[in-house]
Amino acid sequence: MKIVGLKPGKKNEFELVHLGLEQLAPDTIVDGAIMAKLPVAEAINRIYNLQGIKVNNVATSISGHSVIVKKVNLPAQSPEELSESIMWEAEQYIPFDISDVNVDYEILKSVPGTGTIEVLLVAVKKEKISDHTSVINLAGKVPSIVDIDAFALLTSYVYNYQPTGQTVTALLNIGASITNLCIAKGAELLFTRDISIGGNQYTDFLQKGLSISFEEAEKVKRGAAVGGVNEAEVHRIMDSVSEIIELEIQKTFDFFKATTTTDRIDRMILSGGAARTRGLSEHLSQKFEVPVEIFNAFKRITYNPQKFDSSFINDISPRVAIAVGLAMRNTEDKW
């Protein structure tokens, strides 16, 4: 659980005013699905009380198989016409019953010489949205915005890194069980996909392979020493999981290159709770032959060093990339 509060300032600047985290029990959220609502609501309120947060409007985000994001070309039409026809258009691209999803869209651009427009189409199962909003309501807060993890990640990236030009960046937010992959050229979204793999794979393999507890496996995963553990075996297990993750990323890259006009990745930036998993960035850099760095979610965000310890900010930064992107949103935004 991560909660970030940002105060907007002049010249599109932000100051960090609230930052709270709480570790939930492993079975509270499984593969992005909220299995136990009350513990999540209680965690929200504990962070609110500890941080002294007064703002009740909350932005949250969703990922996983219940989310569909597609770029589609549709016949050129006015925004008013598209708002009336979008549900029919969306039905052709969404593998769910249209009555079971909420649909949103953004017109990206006109495609010269084709009589079409490029539209970013998003569909999310209503039950998935309800799971998130009901937990926020249970905590006594107001769910003002429901975003997509990949979009919030891109928002955070664009603000903090101010990308320009033709550099193609793969943003990988590696969570416990889901990895959000977002590919951008400069600030333009090219492709996004959620992969059902994450840091839990390391923990599970270490726990079983070394016959240690969940807590000990988490420590080993992050590079801490645990008595009686064979380091050679740790490296073997970690490498085997990294190879599984690499394979899933490679499949996604291959699909991206086959379905877009861009056939390269220039760099990778890792975020999420598993971003600093021992050896992962080196593995990815060697496998894909590109520079790999750790996401700095506070690269352009100011904070009071008397309130927030700089070493803590540096340590926590990649884990809150999505939360920072959500905190930048306002209720007037389209997305």
CSV table of C-alpha atoms in Angstrom, one decimal:
chain,number,residue,atom,x,y,z
A,1,MET,CA,0.0,0.0,0.0
A,2,LYS,CA,1.5,3.4,-1.1
A,3,ILE,CA,-0.1,6.8,-0.6
A,4,VAL,CA,1.5,9.9,-2.0
A,5,GLY,CA,0.3,13.5,-1.7
A,6,LEU,CA,1.7,16.3,-3.9
A,7,LYS,CA,1.1,20.0,-3.6
A,8,PRO,CA,1.1,21.8,-7.0
A,9,GLY,CA,3.1,25.0,-7.3
A,10,LYS,CA,4.0,27.5,-9.9
A,11,LYS,CA,5.3,26.5,-13.3
A,12,ASN,CA,3.9,23.0,-13.2
A,13,GLU,CA,6.0,22.1,-10.2
A,14,PHE,CA,5.1,19.7,-7.4
A,15,GLU,CA,6.2,19.4,-3.7
A,16,LEU,CA,5.9,16.2,-1.8
A,17,VAL,CA,3.7,16.7,1.3
A,18,HIS,CA,2.6,13.1,2.2
A,19,LEU,CA,4.3,9.8,1.7
A,20,GLY,CA,3.0,6.7,3.5
A,21,LEU,CA,3.5,2.9,3.0
A,22,GLU,CA,2.2,-0.2,4.7
A,23,GLN,CA,3.0,-3.8,4.0
A,24,LEU,CA,-0.2,-5.8,3.5
A,25,ALA,CA,-0.5,-9.5,4.2
A,26,PRO,CA,0.5,-11.6,1.1
A,27,ASP,CA,-3.0,-12.9,0.5
A,28,THR,CA,-4.8,-9.5,0.8
A,29,ILE,CA,-4.2,-8.6,-2.9
A,30,VAL,CA,-3.6,-11.5,-5.3
A,31,ASP,CA,-2.7,-10.9,-9.0
A,32,GLY,CA,-4.0,-7.4,-8.7
A,33,ALA,CA,-7.4,-8.5,-7.3
A,34,ILE,CA,-8.4,-7.3,-3.8
A,35,MET,CA,-9.3,-10.4,-1.8
A,36,ALA,CA,-9.9,-8.8,1.6
A,37,LYS,CA,-11.3,-5.3,1.5
A,38,LEU,CA,-11.4,-4.4,5.2
A,39,PRO,CA,-7.6,-4.8,5.8
A,40,VAL,CA,-7.0,-2.5,2.8
A,41,ALA,CA,-9.4,0.1,4.0
A,42,GLU,CA,-7.9,-0.1,7.5
A,43,ALA,CA,-4.4,0.4,6.0
A,44,ILE,CA,-5.6,3.4,4.1
A,45,ASN,CA,-6.9,5.0,7.4
A,46,ARG,CA,-3.7,4.1,9.3
A,47,ILE,CA,-1.6,5.9,6.7
A,48,TYR,CA,-4.0,8.9,6.7
A,49,ASN,CA,-3.9,9.2,10.5
A,50,LEU,CA,-0.1,8.7,10.7
A,51,GLN,CA,0.5,11.3,7.9
A,52,GLY,CA,-2.2,13.7,9.1
A,53,ILE,CA,-3.8,13.7,5.6
A,54,LYS,CA,-6.9,15.8,5.4
A,55,VAL,CA,-7.7,15.5,1.6
A,56,ASN,CA,-10.5,12.9,1.1
A,57,ASN,CA,-10.4,12.8,-2.7
A,58,VAL,CA,-8.4,9.7,-3.8
A,59,ALA,CA,-6.9,8.6,-7.2
A,60,THR,CA,-6.3,4.9,-7.6
A,61,SER,CA,-5.3,2.7,-10.5
A,62,ILE,CA,-5.9,-0.7,-12.0
A,63,SER,CA,-3.9,-3.3,-14.0
A,64,GLY,CA,-4.2,-6.9,-15.0
A,65,HIS,CA,-6.3,-9.0,-17.3
A,66,SER,CA,-9.4,-7.0,-16.6
A,67,VAL,CA,-7.9,-4.0,-18.4
A,68,ILE,CA,-7.7,-3.6,-22.2
A,69,VAL,CA,-5.7,-0.8,-23.8
A,70,LYS,CA,-5.6,-0.6,-27.6
A,71,LYS,CA,-4.6,1.9,-30.2
A,72,VAL,CA,-7.2,1.7,-33.0
A,73,ASN,CA,-7.8,3.5,-36.3
A,74,LEU,CA,-11.4,4.6,-36.7
A,75,PRO,CA,-13.2,6.6,-39.5
A,76,ALA,CA,-12.5,10.3,-39.1
A,77,GLN,CA,-15.3,11.9,-37.1
A,78,SER,CA,-15.9,14.8,-34.7
A,79,PRO,CA,-15.5,14.3,-31.0
A,80,GLU,CA,-19.2,14.6,-30.6
A,81,GLU,CA,-19.9,11.9,-33.2
A,82,LEU,CA,-17.3,9.6,-31.6
A,83,SER,CA,-18.8,10.0,-28.2
A,84,GLU,CA,-22.0,8.6,-29.6
A,85,SER,CA,-20.4,5.7,-31.6
A,86,ILE,CA,-17.6,4.7,-29.3
A,87,MET,CA,-19.4,1.8,-27.6
A,88,TRP,CA,-20.2,0.2,-31.0
A,89,GLU,CA,-16.7,0.8,-32.2
A,90,ALA,CA,-15.2,-0.6,-28.9
A,91,GLU,CA,-17.2,-3.8,-29.1
A,92,GLN,CA,-15.2,-4.9,-32.1
A,93,TYR,CA,-11.9,-4.7,-30.2
A,94,ILE,CA,-12.8,-5.7,-26.6
A,95,PRO,CA,-12.9,-9.4,-25.7
A,96,PHE,CA,-15.5,-8.8,-23.0
A,97,ASP,CA,-19.2,-8.3,-23.1
A,98,ILE,CA,-19.5,-4.6,-23.6
A,99,SER,CA,-22.1,-4.4,-20.9
A,100,ASP,CA,-19.6,-5.7,-18.4
A,101,VAL,CA,-17.0,-2.9,-18.9
A,102,ASN,CA,-16.5,0.8,-18.6
A,103,VAL,CA,-15.1,2.3,-21.8
A,104,ASP,CA,-13.0,5.5,-22.2
A,105,TYR,CA,-11.0,6.9,-25.0
A,106,GLU,CA,-8.7,9.6,-26.2
A,107,ILE,CA,-8.4,10.9,-29.8
A,108,LEU,CA,-4.6,10.9,-30.4
A,109,LYS,CA,-4.3,12.3,-34.0
A,110,SER,CA,-5.6,12.3,-37.5
A,111,VAL,CA,-3.8,9.9,-39.9
A,112,PRO,CA,-2.9,11.8,-43.0
A,113,GLY,CA,-4.3,10.5,-46.3
A,114,THR,CA,-6.4,7.7,-44.8
A,115,GLY,CA,-9.6,9.4,-43.6
A,116,THR,CA,-9.0,7.9,-40.2
A,117,ILE,CA,-8.2,9.0,-36.7
A,118,GLU,CA,-6.0,7.2,-34.2
A,119,VAL,CA,-7.8,6.6,-30.9
A,120,LEU,CA,-6.5,5.2,-27.6
A,121,LEU,CA,-9.3,2.9,-26.4
A,122,VAL,CA,-9.5,1.7,-22.8
A,123,ALA,CA,-11.9,-0.8,-21.3
A,124,VAL,CA,-12.0,-2.0,-17.7
A,125,LYS,CA,-14.3,-4.6,-16.2
A,126,LYS,CA,-16.9,-2.8,-14.0
A,127,GLU,CA,-16.4,-5.3,-11.1
A,128,LYS,CA,-12.7,-4.4,-11.1
A,129,ILE,CA,-13.5,-0.7,-10.8
A,130,SER,CA,-16.0,-1.5,-8.1
A,131,ASP,CA,-13.5,-3.5,-6.1
A,132,HIS,CA,-11.2,-0.4,-5.9
A,133,THR,CA,-13.9,2.2,-5.3
A,134,SER,CA,-15.7,0.2,-2.7
A,135,VAL,CA,-12.5,-0.2,-0.6
A,136,ILE,CA,-11.9,3.6,-0.8
A,137,ASN,CA,-15.5,4.2,0.2
A,138,LEU,CA,-15.1,1.7,3.0
A,139,ALA,CA,-12.2,3.8,4.3
A,140,GLY,CA,-14.5,6.9,4.3
A,141,LYS,CA,-12.7,8.5,1.3
A,142,VAL,CA,-13.9,9.6,-2.1
A,143,PRO,CA,-12.7,7.8,-5.2
A,144,SER,CA,-12.3,10.7,-7.6
A,145,ILE,CA,-10.2,9.1,-10.3
A,146,VAL,CA,-9.7,5.5,-11.5
A,147,ASP,CA,-6.6,5.3,-13.7
A,148,ILE,CA,-4.6,2.6,-15.4
A,149,ASP,CA,-1.3,1.7,-13.8
A,150,ALA,CA,0.6,2.1,-17.1
A,151,PHE,CA,-0.9,5.6,-17.7
A,152,ALA,CA,0.1,6.7,-14.1
A,153,LEU,CA,3.6,5.3,-14.7
A,154,LEU,CA,3.9,7.3,-18.0
A,155,THR,CA,2.6,10.5,-16.2
A,156,SER,CA,5.3,10.1,-13.6
A,157,TYR,CA,8.0,9.4,-16.2
A,158,VAL,CA,7.1,12.3,-18.5
A,159,TYR,CA,7.0,14.8,-15.6
A,160,ASN,CA,10.2,13.6,-14.0
A,161,TYR,CA,12.3,12.8,-17.0
A,162,GLN,CA,10.9,15.3,-19.6
A,163,PRO,CA,11.7,13.0,-22.5
A,164,THR,CA,12.1,14.5,-26.0
A,165,GLY,CA,13.2,13.3,-29.4
A,166,GLN,CA,13.1,9.7,-30.7
A,167,THR,CA,14.5,7.8,-27.7
A,168,VAL,CA,12.4,4.6,-27.2
A,169,THR,CA,12.1,3.8,-23.5
A,170,ALA,CA,10.7,0.7,-21.9
A,171,LEU,CA,9.2,1.4,-18.5
A,172,LEU,CA,8.9,-1.7,-16.4
A,173,ASN,CA,7.0,-1.4,-13.1
A,174,ILE,CA,7.7,-4.8,-11.5
A,175,GLY,CA,5.2,-5.4,-8.7
A,176,ALA,CA,4.6,-8.5,-6.6
A,177,SER,CA,2.7,-10.5,-9.2
A,178,ILE,CA,2.2,-8.1,-12.2
A,179,THR,CA,4.7,-6.2,-14.3
A,180,ASN,CA,3.4,-3.2,-16.1
A,181,LEU,CA,5.3,-2.6,-19.3
A,182,CYS,CA,4.9,0.8,-21.0
A,183,ILE,CA,6.9,1.7,-24.1
A,184,ALA,CA,7.2,5.4,-25.1
A,185,LYS,CA,9.0,7.3,-27.8
A,186,GLY,CA,9.8,10.6,-26.2
A,187,ALA,CA,6.7,11.4,-24.3
A,188,GLU,CA,4.4,9.5,-26.7
A,189,LEU,CA,2.9,6.2,-25.6
A,190,LEU,CA,3.5,3.5,-28.2
A,191,PHE,CA,2.5,0.3,-26.4
A,192,THR,CA,1.4,-1.1,-23.0
A,193,ARG,CA,0.9,-4.5,-21.6
A,194,ASP,CA,0.6,-6.1,-18.2
A,195,ILE,CA,2.6,-9.3,-17.7
A,196,SER,CA,1.6,-11.8,-15.0
A,197,ILE,CA,4.9,-12.1,-13.4
A,198,GLY,CA,6.7,-10.2,-10.6
A,199,GLY,CA,8.8,-10.2,-7.5
A,200,ASN,CA,6.7,-12.9,-5.8
A,201,GLN,CA,8.3,-15.4,-8.2
A,202,TYR,CA,11.7,-14.7,-6.6
A,203,THR,CA,10.3,-15.1,-3.1
A,204,ASP,CA,8.4,-18.3,-3.9
A,205,PHE,CA,11.5,-19.9,-5.6
A,206,LEU,CA,13.8,-18.9,-2.8
A,207,GLN,CA,11.4,-20.1,-0.1
A,208,LYS,CA,11.0,-23.5,-1.7
A,209,GLY,CA,14.5,-23.9,-2.9
A,210,LEU,CA,16.2,-22.9,0.3
A,211,SER,CA,13.5,-24.2,2.8
A,212,ILE,CA,13.3,-20.8,4.4
A,213,SER,CA,10.4,-18.6,5.6
A,214,PHE,CA,8.6,-16.0,3.5
A,215,GLU,CA,10.2,-13.2,5.5
A,216,GLU,CA,13.7,-14.7,5.1
A,217,ALA,CA,13.1,-15.1,1.3
A,218,GLU,CA,12.2,-11.5,1.1
A,219,LYS,CA,15.4,-10.4,2.8
A,220,VAL,CA,17.5,-12.7,0.5
A,221,LYS,CA,15.8,-11.3,-2.5
A,222,ARG,CA,16.8,-7.8,-1.5
A,223,GLY,CA,20.4,-8.8,-0.9
A,224,ALA,CA,20.4,-9.1,2.8
A,225,ALA,CA,22.4,-11.9,4.6
A,226,VAL,CA,20.4,-14.7,6.2
A,227,GLY,CA,22.3,-17.2,8.3
A,228,GLY,CA,22.8,-20.7,6.9
A,229,VAL,CA,21.9,-19.8,3.4
A,230,ASN,CA,24.1,-21.1,0.6
A,231,GLU,CA,25.0,-18.0,-1.6
A,232,ALA,CA,25.8,-20.1,-4.6
A,233,GLU,CA,22.3,-21.6,-4.5
A,234,VAL,CA,20.8,-18.2,-4.0
A,235,HIS,CA,22.5,-17.0,-7.2
A,236,ARG,CA,21.4,-20.0,-9.1
A,237,ILE,CA,17.7,-19.5,-8.0
A,238,MET,CA,17.8,-15.8,-8.6
A,239,ASP,CA,19.3,-16.3,-12.1
A,240,SER,CA,16.7,-18.9,-13.0
A,241,VAL,CA,13.8,-16.5,-12.1
A,242,SER,CA,15.5,-13.6,-13.9
A,243,GLU,CA,15.6,-15.7,-17.0
A,244,ILE,CA,11.9,-16.4,-16.7
A,245,ILE,CA,11.1,-12.7,-16.4
A,246,GLU,CA,13.5,-12.0,-19.3
A,247,LEU,CA,11.6,-14.5,-21.5
A,248,GLU,CA,8.2,-12.9,-20.7
A,249,ILE,CA,9.6,-9.4,-21.5
A,250,GLN,CA,11.2,-10.7,-24.7
A,251,LYS,CA,7.8,-12.1,-25.9
A,252,THR,CA,6.2,-8.8,-25.2
A,253,PHE,CA,9.0,-6.9,-27.0
A,254,ASP,CA,8.6,-9.2,-30.0
A,255,PHE,CA,4.9,-8.6,-30.1
A,256,PHE,CA,5.5,-4.8,-29.9
A,257,LYS,CA,8.0,-4.8,-32.7
A,258,ALA,CA,5.7,-7.0,-34.9
A,259,THR,CA,2.7,-4.7,-34.4
A,260,THR,CA,4.3,-1.2,-34.6
A,261,THR,CA,6.6,0.7,-36.9
A,262,THR,CA,9.3,0.9,-34.2
A,263,ASP,CA,11.7,-2.1,-34.0
A,264,ARG,CA,14.0,-1.0,-31.2
A,265,ILE,CA,14.3,-0.4,-27.5
A,266,ASP,CA,16.9,2.2,-26.5
A,267,ARG,CA,16.8,2.0,-22.7
A,268,MET,CA,14.9,0.5,-19.8
A,269,ILE,CA,13.8,2.1,-16.6
A,270,LEU,CA,12.7,-0.2,-13.7
A,271,SER,CA,10.2,0.7,-11.0
A,272,GLY,CA,8.0,-1.1,-8.6
A,273,GLY,CA,8.8,-3.1,-5.4
A,274,ALA,CA,11.0,-5.6,-7.3
A,275,ALA,CA,13.0,-3.0,-9.2
A,276,ARG,CA,16.1,-3.3,-7.0
A,277,THR,CA,16.0,-7.1,-6.8
A,278,ARG,CA,19.6,-8.2,-6.7
A,279,GLY,CA,21.1,-8.8,-10.1
A,280,LEU,CA,17.9,-8.0,-12.1
A,281,SER,CA,19.0,-4.8,-13.8
A,282,GLU,CA,22.4,-6.3,-14.8
A,283,HIS,CA,20.6,-9.4,-16.2
A,284,LEU,CA,18.2,-7.2,-18.2
A,285,SER,CA,21.0,-5.0,-19.5
A,286,GLN,CA,23.0,-8.0,-20.7
A,287,LYS,CA,20.0,-9.7,-22.2
A,288,PHE,CA,18.6,-6.8,-24.1
A,289,GLU,CA,21.9,-4.9,-24.7
A,290,VAL,CA,20.5,-1.6,-23.5
A,291,PRO,CA,21.3,0.6,-20.5
A,292,VAL,CA,19.0,-0.2,-17.5
A,293,GLU,CA,18.4,2.3,-14.7
A,294,ILE,CA,16.2,2.6,-11.6
A,295,PHE,CA,13.3,5.0,-11.8
A,296,ASN,CA,13.6,8.2,-9.8
A,297,ALA,CA,10.0,9.2,-9.0
A,298,PHE,CA,11.3,12.3,-7.2
A,299,LYS,CA,13.7,13.5,-9.9
A,300,ARG,CA,11.9,16.9,-10.3
A,301,ILE,CA,9.8,16.9,-7.2
A,302,THR,CA,10.8,19.0,-4.2
A,303,TYR,CA,10.5,18.0,-0.6
A,304,ASN,CA,11.3,19.3,2.9
A,305,PRO,CA,14.5,17.4,4.0
A,306,GLN,CA,13.5,18.0,7.6
A,307,LYS,CA,10.2,16.1,7.0
A,308,PHE,CA,11.5,13.4,4.6
A,309,ASP,CA,14.9,11.8,5.0
A,310,SER,CA,16.8,11.9,1.7
A,311,SER,CA,18.1,8.3,2.0
A,312,PHE,CA,14.5,7.1,2.6
A,313,ILE,CA,13.3,9.1,-0.4
A,314,ASN,CA,16.1,7.5,-2.5
A,315,ASP,CA,15.3,4.0,-1.3
A,316,ILE,CA,11.5,4.3,-1.7
A,317,SER,CA,11.5,6.2,-5.0
A,318,PRO,CA,11.1,3.4,-7.5
A,319,ARG,CA,8.4,1.7,-5.4
A,320,VAL,CA,6.1,4.8,-5.6
A,321,ALA,CA,6.4,5.7,-9.3
A,322,ILE,CA,2.8,4.9,-10.0
A,323,ALA,CA,1.5,6.6,-6.8
A,324,VAL,CA,3.4,9.7,-7.8
A,325,GLY,CA,1.8,9.7,-11.2
A,326,LEU,CA,-1.6,9.4,-9.6
A,327,ALA,CA,-0.9,12.2,-7.2
A,328,MET,CA,-0.3,14.5,-10.3
A,329,ARG,CA,-3.8,13.9,-11.6
A,330,ASN,CA,-6.7,16.3,-11.1
A,331,THR,CA,-10.4,15.8,-11.5
A,332,GLU,CA,-10.5,17.8,-14.7
A,333,ASP,CA,-8.2,15.4,-16.5
A,334,LYS,CA,-9.6,13.2,-19.3
A,335,TRP,CA,-7.6,10.2,-18.0
